[in-house]
Amino acid sequence: IGSQKDRVVTEEEWLQKWETGNIGFHKEHGHPLLQKYLDVLLNGRSGLKIFFPLCGKAVEMKWLADMGHSVVGVEVSEQALKDFFTEHNLPYFEEPVPEISGAKVLQSTSGNISLYCCSIYDLSSSIVGKFDGVWDRGALVAVNPRDRQRYVSLMITLMEKKSSYLLVTVSYDPSKHKGPPFYVPESEIKSLFGNHCEIKCLQKVDDFSEKHRQWGLDYFLEVIYILKFAA
């Protein structure tokens, strides 16, 4: 989208957000849309392997692990991952990831949460396997617009047959805010994912707040989709 397409947020800038506590995107009590549409994601299945791209310290990772699913996340900020384990009093251990130079994985001692500290683009199905479900809130909308195709191509290679992908995007006037989060229109979601899965918009929610007013916006919506991959 015009003014946003060339915008680049570097890894250093994201790390700085975590270091300075500038993490307004983190939801301390979890995201109401995941609670509302969890059944759509699970689709009657139990013991799923669920992926959290650009996971931060999302509280839903523990929530889903406690339900018996296994959770894998990826995040460049090691601080975010350590905070996750500390804030939930979860014992964990760290291991290097031999396939990725400088990367490590922080794993709960119970074994059902594995969080990779590296760039998402370093992951592949040979390292993390494939997933039955994805919760993508704050990931696609945080990826630099020019990297969107690369991101989606990777995500598609990580999906099992018959998997479900809950995707939350945001809608606002992109000429008034440079992002992130970036505006991703429905037409672009269809062109990025459309050849690989069935896409359905579940709900648009008014999420406008004082913060968005300060950004110069007069509306801000969260839009949630379910993407269903074929058998």
JSON list of C-alpha atoms in Angstrom, two decimals:
[
{"chain": "A", "resi": 1, "resn": "ILE", "atom": "CA", "xyz": [0.00, 0.00, 0.00]},
{"chain": "A", "resi": 2, "resn": "GLY", "atom": "CA", "xyz": [1.65, 3.19, -1.27]},
{"chain": "A", "resi": 3, "resn": "SER", "atom": "CA", "xyz": [3.20, 4.84, 1.74]},
{"chain": "A", "resi": 4, "resn": "GLN", "atom": "CA", "xyz": [3.92, 1.56, 3.56]},
{"chain": "A", "resi": 5, "resn": "LYS", "atom": "CA", "xyz": [5.34, -0.68, 0.87]},
{"chain": "A", "resi": 6, "resn": "ASP", "atom": "CA", "xyz": [8.95, 0.49, 1.33]},
{"chain": "A", "resi": 7, "resn": "ARG", "atom": "CA", "xyz": [8.87, 0.74, 5.10]},
{"chain": "A", "resi": 8, "resn": "VAL", "atom": "CA", "xyz": [11.47, -1.45, 6.80]},
{"chain": "A", "resi": 9, "resn": "VAL", "atom": "CA", "xyz": [11.65, -2.21, 10.51]},
{"chain": "A", "resi": 10, "resn": "THR", "atom": "CA", "xyz": [14.99, -3.80, 11.36]},
{"chain": "A", "resi": 11, "resn": "GLU", "atom": "CA", "xyz": [15.63, -6.66, 13.75]},
{"chain": "A", "resi": 12, "resn": "GLU", "atom": "CA", "xyz": [17.52, -4.19, 15.95]},
{"chain": "A", "resi": 13, "resn": "GLU", "atom": "CA", "xyz": [14.42, -2.01, 16.21]},
{"chain": "A", "resi": 14, "resn": "TRP", "atom": "CA", "xyz": [12.34, -4.98, 17.37]},
{"chain": "A", "resi": 15, "resn": "LEU", "atom": "CA", "xyz": [15.00, -5.96, 19.92]},
{"chain": "A", "resi": 16, "resn": "GLN", "atom": "CA", "xyz": [15.03, -2.39, 21.18]},
{"chain": "A", "resi": 17, "resn": "LYS", "atom": "CA", "xyz": [11.25, -2.46, 21.67]},
{"chain": "A", "resi": 18, "resn": "TRP", "atom": "CA", "xyz": [11.68, -5.46, 23.98]},
{"chain": "A", "resi": 19, "resn": "GLU", "atom": "CA", "xyz": [14.65, -3.93, 25.79]},
{"chain": "A", "resi": 20, "resn": "THR", "atom": "CA", "xyz": [12.83, -0.66, 26.47]},
{"chain": "A", "resi": 21, "resn": "GLY", "atom": "CA", "xyz": [9.49, -2.31, 27.27]},
{"chain": "A", "resi": 22, "resn": "ASN", "atom": "CA", "xyz": [7.84, -0.61, 24.30]},
{"chain": "A", "resi": 23, "resn": "ILE", "atom": "CA", "xyz": [5.60, -3.62, 23.71]},
{"chain": "A", "resi": 24, "resn": "GLY", "atom": "CA", "xyz": [2.10, -2.20, 23.41]},
{"chain": "A", "resi": 25, "resn": "PHE", "atom": "CA", "xyz": [1.31, -5.13, 21.10]},
{"chain": "A", "resi": 26, "resn": "HIS", "atom": "CA", "xyz": [1.63, -7.66, 23.96]},
{"chain": "A", "resi": 27, "resn": "LYS", "atom": "CA", "xyz": [-1.69, -8.76, 25.42]},
{"chain": "A", "resi": 28, "resn": "GLU", "atom": "CA", "xyz": [-1.23, -9.63, 29.07]},
{"chain": "A", "resi": 29, "resn": "HIS", "atom": "CA", "xyz": [-4.49, -11.55, 29.38]},
{"chain": "A", "resi": 30, "resn": "GLY", "atom": "CA", "xyz": [-4.40, -13.25, 26.01]},
{"chain": "A", "resi": 31, "resn": "HIS", "atom": "CA", "xyz": [-6.33, -12.36, 22.91]},
{"chain": "A", "resi": 32, "resn": "PRO", "atom": "CA", "xyz": [-10.14, -12.50, 23.04]},
{"chain": "A", "resi": 33, "resn": "LEU", "atom": "CA", "xyz": [-10.35, -13.54, 19.38]},
{"chain": "A", "resi": 34, "resn": "LEU", "atom": "CA", "xyz": [-8.30, -16.70, 20.01]},
{"chain": "A", "resi": 35, "resn": "GLN", "atom": "CA", "xyz": [-10.57, -17.58, 22.92]},
{"chain": "A", "resi": 36, "resn": "LYS", "atom": "CA", "xyz": [-13.62, -16.94, 20.77]},
{"chain": "A", "resi": 37, "resn": "TYR", "atom": "CA", "xyz": [-12.46, -18.90, 17.71]},
{"chain": "A", "resi": 38, "resn": "LEU", "atom": "CA", "xyz": [-10.33, -21.59, 19.33]},
{"chain": "A", "resi": 39, "resn": "ASP", "atom": "CA", "xyz": [-12.86, -24.26, 18.34]},
{"chain": "A", "resi": 40, "resn": "VAL", "atom": "CA", "xyz": [-12.55, -23.17, 14.71]},
{"chain": "A", "resi": 41, "resn": "LEU", "atom": "CA", "xyz": [-8.78, -23.60, 14.93]},
{"chain": "A", "resi": 42, "resn": "LEU", "atom": "CA", "xyz": [-8.90, -26.96, 16.71]},
{"chain": "A", "resi": 43, "resn": "ASN", "atom": "CA", "xyz": [-11.79, -28.26, 14.62]},
{"chain": "A", "resi": 44, "resn": "GLY", "atom": "CA", "xyz": [-12.55, -31.07, 17.08]},
{"chain": "A", "resi": 45, "resn": "ARG", "atom": "CA", "xyz": [-8.94, -32.26, 17.17]},
{"chain": "A", "resi": 46, "resn": "SER", "atom": "CA", "xyz": [-6.79, -32.77, 20.26]},
{"chain": "A", "resi": 47, "resn": "GLY", "atom": "CA", "xyz": [-3.03, -33.01, 20.80]},
{"chain": "A", "resi": 48, "resn": "LEU", "atom": "CA", "xyz": [-2.21, -30.65, 17.95]},
{"chain": "A", "resi": 49, "resn": "LYS", "atom": "CA", "xyz": [1.12, -29.13, 17.07]},
{"chain": "A", "resi": 50, "resn": "ILE", "atom": "CA", "xyz": [0.54, -25.37, 16.98]},
{"chain": "A", "resi": 51, "resn": "PHE", "atom": "CA", "xyz": [2.86, -22.66, 15.66]},
{"chain": "A", "resi": 52, "resn": "PHE", "atom": "CA", "xyz": [3.18, -19.10, 16.97]},
{"chain": "A", "resi": 53, "resn": "PRO", "atom": "CA", "xyz": [5.19, -17.06, 14.42]},
{"chain": "A", "resi": 54, "resn": "LEU", "atom": "CA", "xyz": [6.93, -13.98, 15.93]},
{"chain": "A", "resi": 55, "resn": "CYS", "atom": "CA", "xyz": [5.55, -15.16, 19.25]},
{"chain": "A", "resi": 56, "resn": "GLY", "atom": "CA", "xyz": [6.94, -12.58, 21.68]},
{"chain": "A", "resi": 57, "resn": "LYS", "atom": "CA", "xyz": [5.85, -13.79, 25.11]},
{"chain": "A", "resi": 58, "resn": "ALA", "atom": "CA", "xyz": [2.26, -14.59, 24.11]},
{"chain": "A", "resi": 59, "resn": "VAL", "atom": "CA", "xyz": [0.40, -16.00, 27.12]},
{"chain": "A", "resi": 60, "resn": "GLU", "atom": "CA", "xyz": [-1.71, -18.20, 24.83]},
{"chain": "A", "resi": 61, "resn": "MET", "atom": "CA", "xyz": [1.29, -20.49, 24.34]},
{"chain": "A", "resi": 62, "resn": "LYS", "atom": "CA", "xyz": [0.96, -21.71, 27.91]},
{"chain": "A", "resi": 63, "resn": "TRP", "atom": "CA", "xyz": [-2.82, -21.82, 27.64]},
{"chain": "A", "resi": 64, "resn": "LEU", "atom": "CA", "xyz": [-2.69, -24.16, 24.62]},
{"chain": "A", "resi": 65, "resn": "ALA", "atom": "CA", "xyz": [0.11, -26.29, 26.08]},
{"chain": "A", "resi": 66, "resn": "ASP", "atom": "CA", "xyz": [-1.98, -26.74, 29.24]},
{"chain": "A", "resi": 67, "resn": "MET", "atom": "CA", "xyz": [-4.78, -28.08, 27.02]},
{"chain": "A", "resi": 68, "resn": "GLY", "atom": "CA", "xyz": [-2.50, -30.83, 25.79]},
{"chain": "A", "resi": 69, "resn": "HIS", "atom": "CA", "xyz": [-1.22, -29.32, 22.55]},
{"chain": "A", "resi": 70, "resn": "SER", "atom": "CA", "xyz": [2.43, -28.93, 21.72]},
{"chain": "A", "resi": 71, "resn": "VAL", "atom": "CA", "xyz": [3.49, -25.37, 20.97]},
{"chain": "A", "resi": 72, "resn": "VAL", "atom": "CA", "xyz": [6.38, -24.07, 18.88]},
{"chain": "A", "resi": 73, "resn": "GLY", "atom": "CA", "xyz": [7.21, -20.37, 18.66]},
{"chain": "A", "resi": 74, "resn": "VAL", "atom": "CA", "xyz": [9.87, -18.27, 16.99]},
{"chain": "A", "resi": 75, "resn": "GLU", "atom": "CA", "xyz": [11.06, -14.82, 18.06]},
{"chain": "A", "resi": 76, "resn": "VAL", "atom": "CA", "xyz": [14.25, -12.75, 17.57]},
{"chain": "A", "resi": 77, "resn": "SER", "atom": "CA", "xyz": [14.19, -11.39, 21.12]},
{"chain": "A", "resi": 78, "resn": "GLU", "atom": "CA", "xyz": [15.71, -13.80, 23.61]},
{"chain": "A", "resi": 79, "resn": "GLN", "atom": "CA", "xyz": [14.49, -11.51, 26.38]},
{"chain": "A", "resi": 80, "resn": "ALA", "atom": "CA", "xyz": [10.87, -12.02, 25.24]},
{"chain": "A", "resi": 81, "resn": "LEU", "atom": "CA", "xyz": [11.28, -15.80, 25.39]},
{"chain": "A", "resi": 82, "resn": "LYS", "atom": "CA", "xyz": [12.97, -15.79, 28.79]},
{"chain": "A", "resi": 83, "resn": "ASP", "atom": "CA", "xyz": [10.27, -13.45, 30.10]},
{"chain": "A", "resi": 84, "resn": "PHE", "atom": "CA", "xyz": [7.64, -15.93, 28.92]},
{"chain": "A", "resi": 85, "resn": "PHE", "atom": "CA", "xyz": [9.10, -18.81, 30.94]},
{"chain": "A", "resi": 86, "resn": "THR", "atom": "CA", "xyz": [9.81, -16.62, 33.98]},
{"chain": "A", "resi": 87, "resn": "GLU", "atom": "CA", "xyz": [6.37, -15.00, 34.07]},
{"chain": "A", "resi": 88, "resn": "HIS", "atom": "CA", "xyz": [4.66, -18.41, 33.96]},
{"chain": "A", "resi": 89, "resn": "ASN", "atom": "CA", "xyz": [7.11, -20.03, 36.42]},
{"chain": "A", "resi": 90, "resn": "LEU", "atom": "CA", "xyz": [7.96, -22.64, 33.81]},
{"chain": "A", "resi": 91, "resn": "PRO", "atom": "CA", "xyz": [11.30, -24.41, 34.13]},
{"chain": "A", "resi": 92, "resn": "TYR", "atom": "CA", "xyz": [13.14, -24.63, 30.81]},
{"chain": "A", "resi": 93, "resn": "PHE", "atom": "CA", "xyz": [16.49, -25.46, 29.29]},
{"chain": "A", "resi": 94, "resn": "GLU", "atom": "CA", "xyz": [18.36, -24.02, 26.31]},
{"chain": "A", "resi": 95, "resn": "GLU", "atom": "CA", "xyz": [20.01, -25.84, 23.44]},
{"chain": "A", "resi": 96, "resn": "PRO", "atom": "CA", "xyz": [21.78, -24.65, 20.31]},
{"chain": "A", "resi": 97, "resn": "VAL", "atom": "CA", "xyz": [20.04, -25.30, 16.98]},
{"chain": "A", "resi": 98, "resn": "PRO", "atom": "CA", "xyz": [22.78, -27.04, 14.94]},
{"chain": "A", "resi": 99, "resn": "GLU", "atom": "CA", "xyz": [21.21, -26.14, 11.58]},
{"chain": "A", "resi": 100, "resn": "ILE", "atom": "CA", "xyz": [21.09, -22.38, 12.32]},
{"chain": "A", "resi": 101, "resn": "SER", "atom": "CA", "xyz": [24.23, -20.49, 13.22]},
{"chain": "A", "resi": 102, "resn": "GLY", "atom": "CA", "xyz": [23.85, -18.62, 16.52]},
{"chain": "A", "resi": 103, "resn": "ALA", "atom": "CA", "xyz": [20.28, -19.80, 17.13]},
{"chain": "A", "resi": 104, "resn": "LYS", "atom": "CA", "xyz": [19.02, -21.47, 20.27]},
{"chain": "A", "resi": 105, "resn": "VAL", "atom": "CA", "xyz": [15.84, -23.16, 21.32]},
{"chain": "A", "resi": 106, "resn": "LEU", "atom": "CA", "xyz": [14.35, -22.65, 24.78]},
{"chain": "A", "resi": 107, "resn": "GLN", "atom": "CA", "xyz": [12.30, -25.67, 25.75]},
{"chain": "A", "resi": 108, "resn": "SER", "atom": "CA", "xyz": [10.03, -26.26, 28.72]},
{"chain": "A", "resi": 109, "resn": "THR", "atom": "CA", "xyz": [11.23, -29.22, 30.79]},
{"chain": "A", "resi": 110, "resn": "SER", "atom": "CA", "xyz": [7.79, -30.75, 30.25]},
{"chain": "A", "resi": 111, "resn": "GLY", "atom": "CA", "xyz": [8.71, -30.75, 26.55]},
{"chain": "A", "resi": 112, "resn": "ASN", "atom": "CA", "xyz": [5.49, -29.29, 25.18]},
{"chain": "A", "resi": 113, "resn": "ILE", "atom": "CA", "xyz": [6.73, -25.73, 24.51]},
{"chain": "A", "resi": 114, "resn": "SER", "atom": "CA", "xyz": [9.73, -25.10, 22.22]},
{"chain": "A", "resi": 115, "resn": "LEU", "atom": "CA", "xyz": [10.64, -21.50, 21.45]},
{"chain": "A", "resi": 116, "resn": "TYR", "atom": "CA", "xyz": [13.27, -20.76, 18.81]},
{"chain": "A", "resi": 117, "resn": "CYS", "atom": "CA", "xyz": [15.38, -17.64, 19.17]},
{"chain": "A", "resi": 118, "resn": "CYS", "atom": "CA", "xyz": [16.31, -16.72, 15.60]},
{"chain": "A", "resi": 119, "resn": "SER", "atom": "CA", "xyz": [14.92, -15.12, 12.46]},
{"chain": "A", "resi": 120, "resn": "ILE", "atom": "CA", "xyz": [11.75, -16.84, 11.28]},
{"chain": "A", "resi": 121, "resn": "TYR", "atom": "CA", "xyz": [13.31, -17.04, 7.81]},
{"chain": "A", "resi": 122, "resn": "ASP", "atom": "CA", "xyz": [15.96, -19.42, 9.18]},
{"chain": "A", "resi": 123, "resn": "LEU", "atom": "CA", "xyz": [13.32, -22.01, 10.06]},
{"chain": "A", "resi": 124, "resn": "SER", "atom": "CA", "xyz": [12.22, -24.83, 7.79]},
{"chain": "A", "resi": 125, "resn": "SER", "atom": "CA", "xyz": [10.07, -27.93, 8.12]},
{"chain": "A", "resi": 126, "resn": "SER", "atom": "CA", "xyz": [13.26, -30.01, 8.39]},
{"chain": "A", "resi": 127, "resn": "ILE", "atom": "CA", "xyz": [14.03, -28.16, 11.65]},
{"chain": "A", "resi": 128, "resn": "VAL", "atom": "CA", "xyz": [10.59, -27.66, 13.22]},
{"chain": "A", "resi": 129, "resn": "GLY", "atom": "CA", "xyz": [8.40, -30.15, 11.36]},
{"chain": "A", "resi": 130, "resn": "LYS", "atom": "CA", "xyz": [4.92, -29.28, 10.14]},
{"chain": "A", "resi": 131, "resn": "PHE", "atom": "CA", "xyz": [1.96, -27.84, 12.02]},
{"chain": "A", "resi": 132, "resn": "ASP", "atom": "CA", "xyz": [-1.72, -28.69, 12.50]},
{"chain": "A", "resi": 133, "resn": "GLY", "atom": "CA", "xyz": [-2.56, -25.14, 13.51]},
{"chain": "A", "resi": 134, "resn": "VAL", "atom": "CA", "xyz": [-1.18, -21.60, 13.47]},
{"chain": "A", "resi": 135, "resn": "TRP", "atom": "CA", "xyz": [-2.11, -18.58, 15.56]},
{"chain": "A", "resi": 136, "resn": "ASP", "atom": "CA", "xyz": [-0.84, -15.58, 13.61]},
{"chain": "A", "resi": 137, "resn": "ARG", "atom": "CA", "xyz": [-1.64, -12.44, 15.50]},
{"chain": "A", "resi": 138, "resn": "GLY", "atom": "CA", "xyz": [0.87, -9.65, 15.17]},
{"chain": "A", "resi": 139, "resn": "ALA", "atom": "CA", "xyz": [3.12, -11.63, 12.80]},
{"chain": "A", "resi": 140, "resn": "LEU", "atom": "CA", "xyz": [1.97, -11.05, 9.21]},
{"chain": "A", "resi": 141, "resn": "VAL", "atom": "CA", "xyz": [1.15, -7.45, 10.18]},
{"chain": "A", "resi": 142, "resn": "ALA", "atom": "CA", "xyz": [4.67, -6.98, 11.63]},
{"chain": "A", "resi": 143, "resn": "VAL", "atom": "CA", "xyz": [6.59, -8.44, 8.70]},
{"chain": "A", "resi": 144, "resn": "ASN", "atom": "CA", "xyz": [8.06, -5.76, 6.43]},
{"chain": "A", "resi": 145, "resn": "PRO", "atom": "CA", "xyz": [5.67, -5.39, 3.48]},
{"chain": "A", "resi": 146, "resn": "ARG", "atom": "CA", "xyz": [8.37, -6.30, 0.96]},
{"chain": "A", "resi": 147, "resn": "ASP", "atom": "CA", "xyz": [8.98, -9.58, 2.84]},
{"chain": "A", "resi": 148, "resn": "ARG", "atom": "CA", "xyz": [5.33, -10.66, 2.91]},
{"chain": "A", "resi": 149, "resn": "GLN", "atom": "CA", "xyz": [5.57, -13.07, -0.01]},
{"chain": "A", "resi": 150, "resn": "ARG", "atom": "CA", "xyz": [8.68, -14.66, 1.49]},
{"chain": "A", "resi": 151, "resn": "TYR", "atom": "CA", "xyz": [6.95, -15.01, 4.86]},
{"chain": "A", "resi": 152, "resn": "VAL", "atom": "CA", "xyz": [3.79, -16.56, 3.41]},
{"chain": "A", "resi": 153, "resn": "SER", "atom": "CA", "xyz": [5.77, -18.94, 1.18]},
{"chain": "A", "resi": 154, "resn": "LEU", "atom": "CA", "xyz": [7.59, -20.20, 4.28]},
{"chain": "A", "resi": 155, "resn": "MET", "atom": "CA", "xyz": [4.39, -20.54, 6.30]},
{"chain": "A", "resi": 156, "resn": "ILE", "atom": "CA", "xyz": [2.76, -22.59, 3.54]},
{"chain": "A", "resi": 157, "resn": "THR", "atom": "CA", "xyz": [5.68, -25.08, 3.63]},
{"chain": "A", "resi": 158, "resn": "LEU", "atom": "CA", "xyz": [5.12, -25.49, 7.39]},
{"chain": "A", "resi": 159, "resn": "MET", "atom": "CA", "xyz": [1.44, -26.48, 7.12]},
{"chain": "A", "resi": 160, "resn": "GLU", "atom": "CA", "xyz": [0.20, -30.05, 7.39]},
{"chain": "A", "resi": 161, "resn": "LYS", "atom": "CA", "xyz": [-2.64, -31.24, 5.19]},
{"chain": "A", "resi": 162, "resn": "LYS", "atom": "CA", "xyz": [-6.01, -30.38, 6.75]},
{"chain": "A", "resi": 163, "resn": "SER", "atom": "CA", "xyz": [-4.38, -27.78, 9.00]},
{"chain": "A", "resi": 164, "resn": "SER", "atom": "CA", "xyz": [-6.06, -24.56, 10.14]},
{"chain": "A", "resi": 165, "resn": "TYR", "atom": "CA", "xyz": [-4.51, -21.12, 10.34]},
{"chain": "A", "resi": 166, "resn": "LEU", "atom": "CA", "xyz": [-6.11, -18.33, 12.37]},
{"chain": "A", "resi": 167, "resn": "LEU", "atom": "CA", "xyz": [-4.87, -15.01, 11.05]},
{"chain": "A", "resi": 168, "resn": "VAL", "atom": "CA", "xyz": [-5.50, -11.59, 12.61]},
{"chain": "A", "resi": 169, "resn": "THR", "atom": "CA", "xyz": [-4.82, -8.50, 10.51]},
{"chain": "A", "resi": 170, "resn": "VAL", "atom": "CA", "xyz": [-5.56, -4.84, 11.12]},
{"chain": "A", "resi": 171, "resn": "SER", "atom": "CA", "xyz": [-7.45, -2.34, 9.03]},
{"chain": "A", "resi": 172, "resn": "TYR", "atom": "CA", "xyz": [-6.97, 1.43, 9.13]},
{"chain": "A", "resi": 173, "resn": "ASP", "atom": "CA", "xyz": [-6.08, 4.27, 6.77]},
{"chain": "A", "resi": 174, "resn": "PRO", "atom": "CA", "xyz": [-2.45, 3.45, 5.81]},
{"chain": "A", "resi": 175, "resn": "SER", "atom": "CA", "xyz": [-1.82, 6.98, 4.55]},
{"chain": "A", "resi": 176, "resn": "LYS", "atom": "CA", "xyz": [-2.09, 8.17, 8.17]},
{"chain": "A", "resi": 177, "resn": "HIS", "atom": "CA", "xyz": [0.21, 5.69, 9.93]},
{"chain": "A", "resi": 178, "resn": "LYS", "atom": "CA", "xyz": [3.41, 4.15, 8.61]},
{"chain": "A", "resi": 179, "resn": "GLY", "atom": "CA", "xyz": [3.17, 0.93, 10.67]},
{"chain": "A", "resi": 180, "resn": "PRO", "atom": "CA", "xyz": [3.83, -1.50, 12.20]},
{"chain": "A", "resi": 181, "resn": "PRO", "atom": "CA", "xyz": [1.34, -3.02, 12.53]},
{"chain": "A", "resi": 182, "resn": "PHE", "atom": "CA", "xyz": [0.95, -2.81, 8.77]},
{"chain": "A", "resi": 183, "resn": "TYR", "atom": "CA", "xyz": [-2.34, -2.72, 6.91]},
{"chain": "A", "resi": 184, "resn": "VAL", "atom": "CA", "xyz": [-2.90, -5.93, 4.94]},
{"chain": "A", "resi": 185, "resn": "PRO", "atom": "CA", "xyz": [-6.07, -5.78, 2.81]},
{"chain": "A", "resi": 186, "resn": "GLU", "atom": "CA", "xyz": [-8.22, -8.85, 2.22]},
{"chain": "A", "resi": 187, "resn": "SER", "atom": "CA", "xyz": [-7.34, -8.78, -1.48]},
{"chain": "A", "resi": 188, "resn": "GLU", "atom": "CA", "xyz": [-3.68, -9.26, -0.58]},
{"chain": "A", "resi": 189, "resn": "ILE", "atom": "CA", "xyz": [-4.44, -12.16, 1.77]},
{"chain": "A", "resi": 190, "resn": "LYS", "atom": "CA", "xyz": [-6.29, -13.81, -1.11]},
{"chain": "A", "resi": 191, "resn": "SER", "atom": "CA", "xyz": [-3.41, -13.28, -3.51]},
{"chain": "A", "resi": 192, "resn": "LEU", "atom": "CA", "xyz": [-0.81, -14.50, -0.97]},
{"chain": "A", "resi": 193, "resn": "PHE", "atom": "CA", "xyz": [-2.63, -17.58, 0.34]},
{"chain": "A", "resi": 194, "resn": "GLY", "atom": "CA", "xyz": [-5.48, -18.15, -2.09]},
{"chain": "A", "resi": 195, "resn": "ASN", "atom": "CA", "xyz": [-3.92, -20.91, -4.18]},
{"chain": "A", "resi": 196, "resn": "HIS", "atom": "CA", "xyz": [-3.21, -23.03, -1.12]},
{"chain": "A", "resi": 197, "resn": "CYS", "atom": "CA", "xyz": [-6.22, -22.84, 1.15]},
{"chain": "A", "resi": 198, "resn": "GLU", "atom": "CA", "xyz": [-9.78, -21.78, 1.63]},
{"chain": "A", "resi": 199, "resn": "ILE", "atom": "CA", "xyz": [-10.04, -18.32, 3.25]},
{"chain": "A", "resi": 200, "resn": "LYS", "atom": "CA", "xyz": [-12.94, -17.08, 5.29]},
{"chain": "A", "resi": 201, "resn": "CYS", "atom": "CA", "xyz": [-13.26, -13.80, 7.17]},
{"chain": "A", "resi": 202, "resn": "LEU", "atom": "CA", "xyz": [-14.78, -14.61, 10.59]},
{"chain": "A", "resi": 203, "resn": "GLN", "atom": "CA", "xyz": [-15.17, -11.18, 12.12]},
{"chain": "A", "resi": 204, "resn": "LYS", "atom": "CA", "xyz": [-14.13, -7.52, 12.07]},
{"chain": "A", "resi": 205, "resn": "VAL", "atom": "CA", "xyz": [-13.77, -5.96, 15.49]},
{"chain": "A", "resi": 206, "resn": "ASP", "atom": "CA", "xyz": [-13.53, -2.28, 16.35]},
{"chain": "A", "resi": 207, "resn": "ASP", "atom": "CA", "xyz": [-10.29, -2.05, 18.34]},
{"chain": "A", "resi": 208, "resn": "PHE", "atom": "CA", "xyz": [-9.87, 1.74, 18.21]},
{"chain": "A", "resi": 209, "resn": "SER", "atom": "CA", "xyz": [-8.18, 3.23, 21.28]},
{"chain": "A", "resi": 210, "resn": "GLU", "atom": "CA", "xyz": [-6.48, 6.39, 22.47]},
{"chain": "A", "resi": 211, "resn": "LYS", "atom": "CA", "xyz": [-3.17, 5.02, 21.15]},
{"chain": "A", "resi": 212, "resn": "HIS", "atom": "CA", "xyz": [-4.60, 4.86, 17.62]},
{"chain": "A", "resi": 213, "resn": "ARG", "atom": "CA", "xyz": [-5.92, 8.39, 17.96]},
{"chain": "A", "resi": 214, "resn": "GLN", "atom": "CA", "xyz": [-2.39, 9.51, 18.84]},
{"chain": "A", "resi": 215, "resn": "TRP", "atom": "CA", "xyz": [-1.17, 7.78, 15.68]},
{"chain": "A", "resi": 216, "resn": "GLY", "atom": "CA", "xyz": [-3.50, 10.13, 13.80]},
{"chain": "A", "resi": 217, "resn": "LEU", "atom": "CA", "xyz": [-6.09, 7.48, 12.95]},
{"chain": "A", "resi": 218, "resn": "ASP", "atom": "CA", "xyz": [-9.86, 7.77, 13.16]},
{"chain": "A", "resi": 219, "resn": "TYR", "atom": "CA", "xyz": [-10.63, 4.04, 12.98]},
{"chain": "A", "resi": 220, "resn": "PHE", "atom": "CA", "xyz": [-8.78, 0.79, 13.67]},
{"chain": "A", "resi": 221, "resn": "LEU", "atom": "CA", "xyz": [-10.21, -2.68, 13.15]},
{"chain": "A", "resi": 222, "resn": "GLU", "atom": "CA", "xyz": [-8.92, -6.14, 13.87]},
{"chain": "A", "resi": 223, "resn": "VAL", "atom": "CA", "xyz": [-9.92, -8.63, 11.19]},
{"chain": "A", "resi": 224, "resn": "ILE", "atom": "CA", "xyz": [-9.76, -12.38, 11.85]},
{"chain": "A", "resi": 225, "resn": "TYR", "atom": "CA", "xyz": [-9.66, -15.04, 9.13]},
{"chain": "A", "resi": 226, "resn": "ILE", "atom": "CA", "xyz": [-9.59, -18.80, 9.15]},
{"chain": "A", "resi": 227, "resn": "LEU", "atom": "CA", "xyz": [-7.43, -20.40, 6.46]},
{"chain": "A", "resi": 228, "resn": "LYS", "atom": "CA", "xyz": [-8.13, -24.08, 5.89]},
{"chain": "A", "resi": 229, "resn": "PHE", "atom": "CA", "xyz": [-5.55, -26.15, 4.05]},
{"chain": "A", "resi": 230, "resn": "ALA", "atom": "CA", "xyz": [-6.78, -28.97, 1.85]},
{"chain": "A", "resi": 231, "resn": "ALA", "atom": "CA", "xyz": [-6.42, -32.65, 2.62]}
]
